[in-house]
GROMACS .gro file of N, CA and C in nm:
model
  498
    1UNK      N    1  -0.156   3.367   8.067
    1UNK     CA    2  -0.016   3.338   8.054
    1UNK      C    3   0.027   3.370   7.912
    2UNK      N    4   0.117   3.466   7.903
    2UNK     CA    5   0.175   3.441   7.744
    2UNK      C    6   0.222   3.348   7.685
    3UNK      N    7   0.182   3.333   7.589
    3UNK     CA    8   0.216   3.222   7.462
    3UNK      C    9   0.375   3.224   7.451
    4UNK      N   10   0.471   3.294   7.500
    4UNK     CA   11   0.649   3.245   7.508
    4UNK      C   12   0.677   3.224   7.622
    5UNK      N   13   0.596   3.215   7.716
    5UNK     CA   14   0.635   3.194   7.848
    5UNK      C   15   0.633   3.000   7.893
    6UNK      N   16   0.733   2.979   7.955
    6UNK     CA   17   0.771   2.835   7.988
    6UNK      C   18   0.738   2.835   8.134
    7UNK      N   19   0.634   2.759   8.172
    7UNK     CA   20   0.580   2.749   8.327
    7UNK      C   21   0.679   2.652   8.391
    8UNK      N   22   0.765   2.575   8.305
    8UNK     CA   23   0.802   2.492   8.340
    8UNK      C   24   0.972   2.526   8.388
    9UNK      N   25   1.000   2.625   8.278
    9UNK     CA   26   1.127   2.659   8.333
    9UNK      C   27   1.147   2.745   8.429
   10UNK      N   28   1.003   2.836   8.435
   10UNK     CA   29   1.014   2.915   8.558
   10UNK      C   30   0.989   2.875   8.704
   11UNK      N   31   0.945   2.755   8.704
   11UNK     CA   32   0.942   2.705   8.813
   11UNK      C   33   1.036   2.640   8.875
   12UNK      N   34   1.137   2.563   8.771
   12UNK     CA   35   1.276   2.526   8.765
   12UNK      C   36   1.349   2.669   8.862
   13UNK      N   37   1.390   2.731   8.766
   13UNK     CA   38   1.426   2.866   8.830
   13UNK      C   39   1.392   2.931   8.941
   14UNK      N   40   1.263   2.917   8.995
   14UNK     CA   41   1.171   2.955   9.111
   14UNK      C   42   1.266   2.906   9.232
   15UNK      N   43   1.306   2.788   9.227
   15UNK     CA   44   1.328   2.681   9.303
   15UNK      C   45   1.517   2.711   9.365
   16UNK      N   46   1.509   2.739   9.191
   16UNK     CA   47   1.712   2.725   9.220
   16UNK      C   48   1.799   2.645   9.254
   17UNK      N   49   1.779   2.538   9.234
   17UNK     CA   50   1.864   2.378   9.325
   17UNK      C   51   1.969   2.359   9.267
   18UNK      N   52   2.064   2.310   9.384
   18UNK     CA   53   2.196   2.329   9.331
   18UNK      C   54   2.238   2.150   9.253
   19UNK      N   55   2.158   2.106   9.318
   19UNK     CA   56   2.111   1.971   9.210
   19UNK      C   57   2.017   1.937   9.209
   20UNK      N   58   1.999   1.875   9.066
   20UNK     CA   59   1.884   1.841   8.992
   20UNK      C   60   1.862   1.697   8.929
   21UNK      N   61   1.734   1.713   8.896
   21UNK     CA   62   1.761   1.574   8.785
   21UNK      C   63   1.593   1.542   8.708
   22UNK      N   64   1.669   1.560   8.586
   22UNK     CA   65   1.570   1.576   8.473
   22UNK      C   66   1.498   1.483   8.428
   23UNK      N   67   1.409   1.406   8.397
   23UNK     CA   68   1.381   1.262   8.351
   23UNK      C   69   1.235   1.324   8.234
   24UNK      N   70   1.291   1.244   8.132
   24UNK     CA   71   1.154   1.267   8.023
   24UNK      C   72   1.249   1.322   7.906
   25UNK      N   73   1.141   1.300   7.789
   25UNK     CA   74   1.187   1.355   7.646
   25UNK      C   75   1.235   1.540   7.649
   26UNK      N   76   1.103   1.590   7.782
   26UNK     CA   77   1.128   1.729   7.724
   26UNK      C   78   1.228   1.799   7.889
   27UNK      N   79   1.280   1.720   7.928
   27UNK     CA   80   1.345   1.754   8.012
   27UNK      C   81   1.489   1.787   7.996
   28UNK      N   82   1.569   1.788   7.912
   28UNK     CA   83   1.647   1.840   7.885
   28UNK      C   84   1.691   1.943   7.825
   29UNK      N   85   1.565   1.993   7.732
   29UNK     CA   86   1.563   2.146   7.737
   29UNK      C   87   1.544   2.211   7.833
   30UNK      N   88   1.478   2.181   7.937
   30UNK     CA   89   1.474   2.288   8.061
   30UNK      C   90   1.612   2.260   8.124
   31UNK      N   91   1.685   2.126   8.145
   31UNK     CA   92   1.808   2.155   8.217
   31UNK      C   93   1.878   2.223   8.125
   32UNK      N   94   1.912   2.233   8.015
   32UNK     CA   95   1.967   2.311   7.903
   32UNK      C   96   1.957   2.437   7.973
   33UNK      N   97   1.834   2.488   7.970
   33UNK     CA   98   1.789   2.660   7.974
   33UNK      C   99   1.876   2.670   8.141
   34UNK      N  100   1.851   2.605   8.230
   34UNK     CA  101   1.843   2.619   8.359
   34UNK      C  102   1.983   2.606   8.360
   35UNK      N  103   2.076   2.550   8.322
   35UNK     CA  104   2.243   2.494   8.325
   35UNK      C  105   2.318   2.625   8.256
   36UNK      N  106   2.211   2.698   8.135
   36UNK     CA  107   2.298   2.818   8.122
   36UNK      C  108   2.346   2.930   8.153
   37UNK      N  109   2.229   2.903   8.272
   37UNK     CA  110   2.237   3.036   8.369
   37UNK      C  111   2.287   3.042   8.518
   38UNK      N  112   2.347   2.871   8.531
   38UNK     CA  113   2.351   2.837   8.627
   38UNK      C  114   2.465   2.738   8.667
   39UNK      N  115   2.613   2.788   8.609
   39UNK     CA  116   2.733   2.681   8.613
   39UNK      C  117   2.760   2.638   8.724
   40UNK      N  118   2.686   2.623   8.784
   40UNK     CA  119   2.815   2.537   8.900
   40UNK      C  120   2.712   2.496   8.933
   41UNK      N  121   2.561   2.435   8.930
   41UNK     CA  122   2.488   2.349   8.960
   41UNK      C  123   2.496   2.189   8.884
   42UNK      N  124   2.442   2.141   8.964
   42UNK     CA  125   2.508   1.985   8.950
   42UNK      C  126   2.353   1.926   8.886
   43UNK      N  127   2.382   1.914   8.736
   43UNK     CA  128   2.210   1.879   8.689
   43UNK      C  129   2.268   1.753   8.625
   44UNK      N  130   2.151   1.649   8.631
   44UNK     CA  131   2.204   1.494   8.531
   44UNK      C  132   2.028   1.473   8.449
   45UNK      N  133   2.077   1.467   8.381
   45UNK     CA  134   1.913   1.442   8.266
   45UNK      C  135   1.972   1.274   8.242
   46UNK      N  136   1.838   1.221   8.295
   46UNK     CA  137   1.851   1.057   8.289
   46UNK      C  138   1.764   1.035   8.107
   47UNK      N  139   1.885   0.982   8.076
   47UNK     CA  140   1.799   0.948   7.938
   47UNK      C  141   1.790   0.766   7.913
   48UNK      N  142   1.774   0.734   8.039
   48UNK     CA  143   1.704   0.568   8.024
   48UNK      C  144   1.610   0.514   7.993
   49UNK      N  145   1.535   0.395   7.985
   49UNK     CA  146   1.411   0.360   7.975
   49UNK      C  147   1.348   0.320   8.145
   50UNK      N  148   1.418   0.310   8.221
   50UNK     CA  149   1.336   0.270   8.339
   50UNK      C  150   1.389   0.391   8.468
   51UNK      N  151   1.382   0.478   8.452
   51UNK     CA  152   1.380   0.580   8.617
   51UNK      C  153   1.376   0.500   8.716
   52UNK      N  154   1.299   0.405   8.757
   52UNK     CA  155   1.256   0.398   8.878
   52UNK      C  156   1.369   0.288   8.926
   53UNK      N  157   1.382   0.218   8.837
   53UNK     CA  158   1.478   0.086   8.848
   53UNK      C  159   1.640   0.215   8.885
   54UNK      N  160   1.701   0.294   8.845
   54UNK     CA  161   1.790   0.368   8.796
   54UNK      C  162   1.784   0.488   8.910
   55UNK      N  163   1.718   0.447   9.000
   55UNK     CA  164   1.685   0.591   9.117
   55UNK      C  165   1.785   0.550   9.206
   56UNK      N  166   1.797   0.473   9.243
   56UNK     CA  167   1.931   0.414   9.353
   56UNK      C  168   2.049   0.509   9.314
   57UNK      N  169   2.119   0.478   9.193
   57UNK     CA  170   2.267   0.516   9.169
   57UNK      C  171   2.232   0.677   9.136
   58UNK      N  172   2.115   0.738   9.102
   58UNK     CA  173   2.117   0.886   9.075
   58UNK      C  174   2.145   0.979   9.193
   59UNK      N  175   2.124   0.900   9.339
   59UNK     CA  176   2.084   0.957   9.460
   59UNK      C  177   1.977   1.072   9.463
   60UNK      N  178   2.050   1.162   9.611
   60UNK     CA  179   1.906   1.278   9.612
   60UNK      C  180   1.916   1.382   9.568
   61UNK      N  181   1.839   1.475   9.547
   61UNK     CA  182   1.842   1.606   9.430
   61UNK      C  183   1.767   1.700   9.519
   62UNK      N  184   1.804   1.838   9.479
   62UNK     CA  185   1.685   1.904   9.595
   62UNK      C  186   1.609   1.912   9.474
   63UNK      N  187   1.567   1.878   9.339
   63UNK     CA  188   1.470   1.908   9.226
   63UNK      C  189   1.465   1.801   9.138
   64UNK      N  190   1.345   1.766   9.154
   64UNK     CA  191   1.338   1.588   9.063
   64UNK      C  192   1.240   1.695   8.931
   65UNK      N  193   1.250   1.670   8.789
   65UNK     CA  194   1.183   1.745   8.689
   65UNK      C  195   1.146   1.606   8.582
   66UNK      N  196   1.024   1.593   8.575
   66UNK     CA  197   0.965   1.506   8.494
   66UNK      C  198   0.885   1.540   8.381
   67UNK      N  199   0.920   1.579   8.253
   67UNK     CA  200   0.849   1.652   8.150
   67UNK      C  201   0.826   1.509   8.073
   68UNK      N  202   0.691   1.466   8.059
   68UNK     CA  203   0.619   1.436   7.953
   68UNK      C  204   0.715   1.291   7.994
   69UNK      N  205   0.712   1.244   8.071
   69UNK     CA  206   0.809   1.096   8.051
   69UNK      C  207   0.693   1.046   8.182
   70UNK      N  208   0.595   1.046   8.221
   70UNK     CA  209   0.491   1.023   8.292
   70UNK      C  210   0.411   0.929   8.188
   71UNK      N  211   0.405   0.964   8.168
   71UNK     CA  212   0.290   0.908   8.025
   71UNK      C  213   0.365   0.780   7.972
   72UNK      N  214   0.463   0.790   7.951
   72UNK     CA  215   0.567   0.691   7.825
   72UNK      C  216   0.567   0.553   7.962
   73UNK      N  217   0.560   0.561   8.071
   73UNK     CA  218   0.564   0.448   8.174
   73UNK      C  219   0.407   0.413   8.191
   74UNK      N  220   0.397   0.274   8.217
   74UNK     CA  221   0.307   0.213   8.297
   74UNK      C  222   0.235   0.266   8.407
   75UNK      N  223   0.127   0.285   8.433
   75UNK     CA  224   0.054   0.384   8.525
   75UNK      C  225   0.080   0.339   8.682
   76UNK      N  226   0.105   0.204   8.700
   76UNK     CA  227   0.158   0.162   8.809
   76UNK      C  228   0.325   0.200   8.826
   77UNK      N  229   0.368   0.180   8.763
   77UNK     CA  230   0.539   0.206   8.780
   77UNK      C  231   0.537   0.305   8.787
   78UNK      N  232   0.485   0.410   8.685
   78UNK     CA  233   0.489   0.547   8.707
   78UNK      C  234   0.449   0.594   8.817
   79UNK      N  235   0.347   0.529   8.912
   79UNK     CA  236   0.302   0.573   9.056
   79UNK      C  237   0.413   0.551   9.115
   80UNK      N  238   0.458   0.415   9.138
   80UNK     CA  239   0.614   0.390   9.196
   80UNK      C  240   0.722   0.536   9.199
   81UNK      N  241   0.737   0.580   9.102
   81UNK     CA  242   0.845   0.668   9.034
   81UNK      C  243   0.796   0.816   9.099
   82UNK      N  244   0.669   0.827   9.070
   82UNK     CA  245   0.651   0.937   9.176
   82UNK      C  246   0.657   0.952   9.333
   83UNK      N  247   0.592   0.853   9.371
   83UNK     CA  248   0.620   0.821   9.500
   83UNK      C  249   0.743   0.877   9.556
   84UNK      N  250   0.852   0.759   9.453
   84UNK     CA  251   1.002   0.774   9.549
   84UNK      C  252   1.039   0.913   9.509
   85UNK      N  253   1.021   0.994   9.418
   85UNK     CA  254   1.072   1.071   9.372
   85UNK      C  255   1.074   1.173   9.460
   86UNK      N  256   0.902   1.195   9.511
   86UNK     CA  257   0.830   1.249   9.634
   86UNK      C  258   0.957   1.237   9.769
   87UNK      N  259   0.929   1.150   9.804
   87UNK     CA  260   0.913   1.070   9.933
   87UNK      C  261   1.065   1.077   9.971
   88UNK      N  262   1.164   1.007   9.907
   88UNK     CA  263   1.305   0.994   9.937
   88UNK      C  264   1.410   1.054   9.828
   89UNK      N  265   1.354   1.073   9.701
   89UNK     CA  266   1.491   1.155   9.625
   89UNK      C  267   1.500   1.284   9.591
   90UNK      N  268   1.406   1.335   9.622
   90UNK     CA  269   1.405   1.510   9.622
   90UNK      C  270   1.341   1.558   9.679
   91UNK      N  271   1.370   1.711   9.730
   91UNK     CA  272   1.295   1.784   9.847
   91UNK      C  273   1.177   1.851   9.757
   92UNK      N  274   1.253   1.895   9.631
   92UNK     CA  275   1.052   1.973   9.556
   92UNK      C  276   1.032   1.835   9.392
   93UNK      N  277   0.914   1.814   9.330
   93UNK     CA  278   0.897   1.712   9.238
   93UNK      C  279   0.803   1.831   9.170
   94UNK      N  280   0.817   1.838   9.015
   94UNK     CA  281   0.774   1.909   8.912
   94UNK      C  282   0.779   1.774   8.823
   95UNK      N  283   0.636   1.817   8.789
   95UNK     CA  284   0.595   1.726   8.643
   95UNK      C  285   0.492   1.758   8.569
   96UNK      N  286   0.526   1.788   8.442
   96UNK     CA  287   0.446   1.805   8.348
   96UNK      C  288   0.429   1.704   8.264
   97UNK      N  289   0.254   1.696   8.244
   97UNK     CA  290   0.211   1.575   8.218
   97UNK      C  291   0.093   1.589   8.162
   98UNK      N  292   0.094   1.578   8.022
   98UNK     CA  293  -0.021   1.533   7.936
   98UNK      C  294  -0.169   1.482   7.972
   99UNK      N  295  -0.261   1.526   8.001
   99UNK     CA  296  -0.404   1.504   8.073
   99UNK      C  297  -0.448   1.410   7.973
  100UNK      N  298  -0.540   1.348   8.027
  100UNK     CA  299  -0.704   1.290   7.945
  100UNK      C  300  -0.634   1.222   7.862
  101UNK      N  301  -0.754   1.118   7.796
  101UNK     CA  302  -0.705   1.044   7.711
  101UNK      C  303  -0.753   1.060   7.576
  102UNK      N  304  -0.708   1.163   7.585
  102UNK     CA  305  -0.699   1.192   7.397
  102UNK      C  306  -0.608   1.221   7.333
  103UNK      N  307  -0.479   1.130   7.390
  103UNK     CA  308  -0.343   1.208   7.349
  103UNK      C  309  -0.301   1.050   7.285
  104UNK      N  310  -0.275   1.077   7.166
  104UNK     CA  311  -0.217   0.910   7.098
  104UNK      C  312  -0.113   0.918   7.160
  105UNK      N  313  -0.072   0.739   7.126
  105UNK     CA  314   0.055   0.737   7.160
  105UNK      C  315   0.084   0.708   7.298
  106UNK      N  316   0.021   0.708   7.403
  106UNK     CA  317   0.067   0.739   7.519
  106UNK      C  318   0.034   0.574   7.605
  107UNK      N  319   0.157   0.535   7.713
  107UNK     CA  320   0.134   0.441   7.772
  107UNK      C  321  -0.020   0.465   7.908
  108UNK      N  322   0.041   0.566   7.931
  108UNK     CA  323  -0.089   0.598   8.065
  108UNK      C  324  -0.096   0.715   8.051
  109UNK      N  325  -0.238   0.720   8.084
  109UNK     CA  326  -0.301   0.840   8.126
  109UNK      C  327  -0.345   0.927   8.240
  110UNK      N  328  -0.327   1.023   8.233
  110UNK     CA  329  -0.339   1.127   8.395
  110UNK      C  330  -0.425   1.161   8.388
  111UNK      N  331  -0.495   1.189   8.534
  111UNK     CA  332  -0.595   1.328   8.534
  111UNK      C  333  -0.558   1.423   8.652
  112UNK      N  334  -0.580   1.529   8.684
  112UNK     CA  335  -0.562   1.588   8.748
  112UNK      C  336  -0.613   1.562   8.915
  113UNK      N  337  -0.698   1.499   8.957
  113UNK     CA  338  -0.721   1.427   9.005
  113UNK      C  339  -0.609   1.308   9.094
  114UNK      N  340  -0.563   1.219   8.998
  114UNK     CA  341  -0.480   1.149   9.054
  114UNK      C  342  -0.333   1.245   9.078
  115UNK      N  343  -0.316   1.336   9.042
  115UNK     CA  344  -0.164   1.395   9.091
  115UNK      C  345  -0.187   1.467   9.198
  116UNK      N  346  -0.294   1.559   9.222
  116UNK     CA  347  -0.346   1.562   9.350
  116UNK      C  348  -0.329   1.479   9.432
  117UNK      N  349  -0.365   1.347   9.430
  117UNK     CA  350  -0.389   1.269   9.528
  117UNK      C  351  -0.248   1.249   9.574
  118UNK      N  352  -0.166   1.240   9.479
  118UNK     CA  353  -0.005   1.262   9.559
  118UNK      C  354   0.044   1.413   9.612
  119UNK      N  355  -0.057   1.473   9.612
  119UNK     CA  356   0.019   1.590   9.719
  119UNK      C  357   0.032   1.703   9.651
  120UNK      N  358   0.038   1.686   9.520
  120UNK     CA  359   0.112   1.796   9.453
  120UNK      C  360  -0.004   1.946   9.408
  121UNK      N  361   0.022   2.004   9.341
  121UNK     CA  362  -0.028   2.157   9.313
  121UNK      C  363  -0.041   2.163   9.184
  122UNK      N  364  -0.142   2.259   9.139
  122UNK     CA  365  -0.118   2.244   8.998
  122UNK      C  366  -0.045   2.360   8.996
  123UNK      N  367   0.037   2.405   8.866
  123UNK     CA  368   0.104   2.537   8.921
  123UNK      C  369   0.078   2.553   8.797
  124UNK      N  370   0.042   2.541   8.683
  124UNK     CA  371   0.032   2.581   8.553
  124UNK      C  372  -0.089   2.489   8.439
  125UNK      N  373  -0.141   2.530   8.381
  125UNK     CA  374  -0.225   2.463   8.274
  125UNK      C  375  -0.195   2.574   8.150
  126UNK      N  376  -0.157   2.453   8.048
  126UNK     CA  377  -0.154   2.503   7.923
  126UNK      C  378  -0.224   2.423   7.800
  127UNK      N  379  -0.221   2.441   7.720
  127UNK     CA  380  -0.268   2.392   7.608
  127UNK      C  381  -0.175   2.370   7.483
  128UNK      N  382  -0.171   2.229   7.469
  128UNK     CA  383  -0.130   2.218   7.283
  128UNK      C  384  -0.214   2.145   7.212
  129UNK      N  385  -0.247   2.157   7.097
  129UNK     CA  386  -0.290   2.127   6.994
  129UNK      C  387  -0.484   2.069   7.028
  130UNK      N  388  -0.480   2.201   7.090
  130UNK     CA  389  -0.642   2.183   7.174
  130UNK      C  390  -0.665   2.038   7.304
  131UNK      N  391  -0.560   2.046   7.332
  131UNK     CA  392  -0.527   1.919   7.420
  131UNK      C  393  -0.469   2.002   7.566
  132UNK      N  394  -0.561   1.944   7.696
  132UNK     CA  395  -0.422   2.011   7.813
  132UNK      C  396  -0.304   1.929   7.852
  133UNK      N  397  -0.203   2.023   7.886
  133UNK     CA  398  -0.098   1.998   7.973
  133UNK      C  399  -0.113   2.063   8.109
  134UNK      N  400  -0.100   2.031   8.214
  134UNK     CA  401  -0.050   2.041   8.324
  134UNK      C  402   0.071   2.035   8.409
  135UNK      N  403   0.128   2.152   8.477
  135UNK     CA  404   0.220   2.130   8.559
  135UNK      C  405   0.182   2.137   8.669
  136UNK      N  406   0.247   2.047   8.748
  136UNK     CA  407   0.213   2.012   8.922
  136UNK      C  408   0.362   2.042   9.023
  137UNK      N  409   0.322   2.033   9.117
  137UNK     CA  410   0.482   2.032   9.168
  137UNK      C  411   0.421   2.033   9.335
  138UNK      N  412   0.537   1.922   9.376
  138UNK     CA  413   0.525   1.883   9.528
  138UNK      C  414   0.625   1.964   9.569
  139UNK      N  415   0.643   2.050   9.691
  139UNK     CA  416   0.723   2.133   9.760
  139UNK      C  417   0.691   2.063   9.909
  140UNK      N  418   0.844   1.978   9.967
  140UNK     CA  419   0.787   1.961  10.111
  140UNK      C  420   0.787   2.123  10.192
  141UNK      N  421   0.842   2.182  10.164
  141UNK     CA  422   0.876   2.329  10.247
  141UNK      C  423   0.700   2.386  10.272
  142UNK      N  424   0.628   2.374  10.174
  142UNK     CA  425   0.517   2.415  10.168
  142UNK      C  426   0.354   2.328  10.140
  143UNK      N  427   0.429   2.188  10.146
  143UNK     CA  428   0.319   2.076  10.162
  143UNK      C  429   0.177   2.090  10.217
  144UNK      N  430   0.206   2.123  10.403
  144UNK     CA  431   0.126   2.120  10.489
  144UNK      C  432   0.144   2.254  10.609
  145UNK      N  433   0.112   2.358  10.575
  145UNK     CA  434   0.089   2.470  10.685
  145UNK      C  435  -0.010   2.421  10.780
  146UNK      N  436   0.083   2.423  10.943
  146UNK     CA  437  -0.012   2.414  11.040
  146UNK      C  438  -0.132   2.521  11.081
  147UNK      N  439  -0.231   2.460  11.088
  147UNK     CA  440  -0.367   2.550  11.094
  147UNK      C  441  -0.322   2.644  11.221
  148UNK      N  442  -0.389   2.726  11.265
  148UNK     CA  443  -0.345   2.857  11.388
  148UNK      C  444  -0.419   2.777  11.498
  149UNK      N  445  -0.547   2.686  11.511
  149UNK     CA  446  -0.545   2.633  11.621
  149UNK      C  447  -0.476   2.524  11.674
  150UNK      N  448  -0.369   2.487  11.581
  150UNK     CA  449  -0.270   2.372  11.641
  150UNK      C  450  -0.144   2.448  11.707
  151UNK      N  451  -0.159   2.522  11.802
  151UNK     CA  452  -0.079   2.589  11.879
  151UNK      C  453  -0.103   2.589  12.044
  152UNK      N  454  -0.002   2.571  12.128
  152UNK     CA  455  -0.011   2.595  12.272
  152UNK      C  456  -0.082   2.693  12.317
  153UNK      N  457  -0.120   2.781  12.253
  153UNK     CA  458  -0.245   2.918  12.316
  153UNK      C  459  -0.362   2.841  12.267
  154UNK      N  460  -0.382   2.744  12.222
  154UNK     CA  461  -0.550   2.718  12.210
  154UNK      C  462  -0.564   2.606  12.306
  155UNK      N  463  -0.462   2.511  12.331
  155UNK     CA  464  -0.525   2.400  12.416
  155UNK      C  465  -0.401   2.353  12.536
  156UNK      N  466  -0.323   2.417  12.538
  156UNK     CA  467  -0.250   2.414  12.670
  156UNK      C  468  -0.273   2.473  12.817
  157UNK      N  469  -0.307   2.560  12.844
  157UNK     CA  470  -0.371   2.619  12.934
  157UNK      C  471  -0.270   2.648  13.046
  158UNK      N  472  -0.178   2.603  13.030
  158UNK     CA  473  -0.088   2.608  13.217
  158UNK      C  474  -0.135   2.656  13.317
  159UNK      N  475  -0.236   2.800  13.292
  159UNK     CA  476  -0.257   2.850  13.438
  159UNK      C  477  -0.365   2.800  13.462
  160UNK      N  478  -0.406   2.660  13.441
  160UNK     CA  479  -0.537   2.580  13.440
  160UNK      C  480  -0.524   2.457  13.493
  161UNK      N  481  -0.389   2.380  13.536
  161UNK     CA  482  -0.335   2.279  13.547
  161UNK      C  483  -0.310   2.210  13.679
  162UNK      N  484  -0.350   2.342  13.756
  162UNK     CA  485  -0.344   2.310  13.914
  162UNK      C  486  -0.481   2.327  13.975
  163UNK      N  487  -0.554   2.422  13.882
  163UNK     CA  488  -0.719   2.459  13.914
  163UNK      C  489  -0.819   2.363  13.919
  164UNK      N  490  -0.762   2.254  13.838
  164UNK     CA  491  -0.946   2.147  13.861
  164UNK      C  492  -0.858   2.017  13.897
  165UNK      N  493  -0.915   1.919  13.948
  165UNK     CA  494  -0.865   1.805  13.995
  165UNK      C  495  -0.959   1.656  13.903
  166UNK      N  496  -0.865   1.655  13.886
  166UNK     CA  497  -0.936   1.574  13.715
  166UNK      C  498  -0.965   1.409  13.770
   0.00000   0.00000   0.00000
């Protein structure tokens, strides 16, 4: 990946949502970048201390964007916050989020591992200051592809249905 390239805004962009909603310190530069190319989308960068409490009145977004404001919450609340974020306030969830615990400063810590376990993808790994970052991102559109034998040609049979007497 080149060193000027933003995984984070291109995935923003990837997406295209005509609303959004930004949460975290570094999330408002990407709605910044993403809002200038993009007037008539409806973006709100929450600059509160509690998201999760504050998710009610934001409503739903087709793009929930969480830069680096993962960490600054409680590892339980912050599960909370993903969850709903997942689950009922947006159709795709992007978050970039500071790994391992060698990052001062920080309320909780991630591993790649646990964001998995919510569903999500990694879509980017980068590095600062010999430290990783990770971006993840839940897409329901592309969550769960049905396998090819969960189809009516593998276990329906119709012209089989009158043949044996069960």
């Amino acid at each position: 990946m080149p060193p000027d390239s933003d995984p984070l805004a291109e995935i923003v962009e990837s997406n295209s949502p005509e609303t959004a909603l930004f949460i975290g310190p570094l999330a408002k530069s990407a709605a910044e970048s993403y809002g200038a190319n993009h007037a008539g989308a409806r973006l709100t960068v929450y600059q509160g201390t509690d998201p999760l409490a504050d998710l009610g009145k934001l409503g739903r977004v087709d793009l929930a964007v969480i830069a680096h404001g993962l960490e600054m919450l409680e590892k339980r609340r912050a599960g909370h916050l993903l969850a709903a974020l997942r689950d009922v306030h947006s159709r795709c969830l992007v978050v970039a989020v500071r790994l391992g615990d060698n990052w001062p400063g920080l309320i909780s810590h991630w591993s790649e591992n646990e964001l998995l376990a919510f569903g999500m993808r990694r879509r980017a790994h980068v590095e600062q200051q010999g430290r990783p970052i990770g971006v993840y991102e839940f897409n329901i559109k592309d969550y769960k592809i049905n396998p090819d034998w969960l189809n009516p040609r593998h276990w329906a049979h119709p012209e089989l249905w009158d043949a044996y007497r069960w």
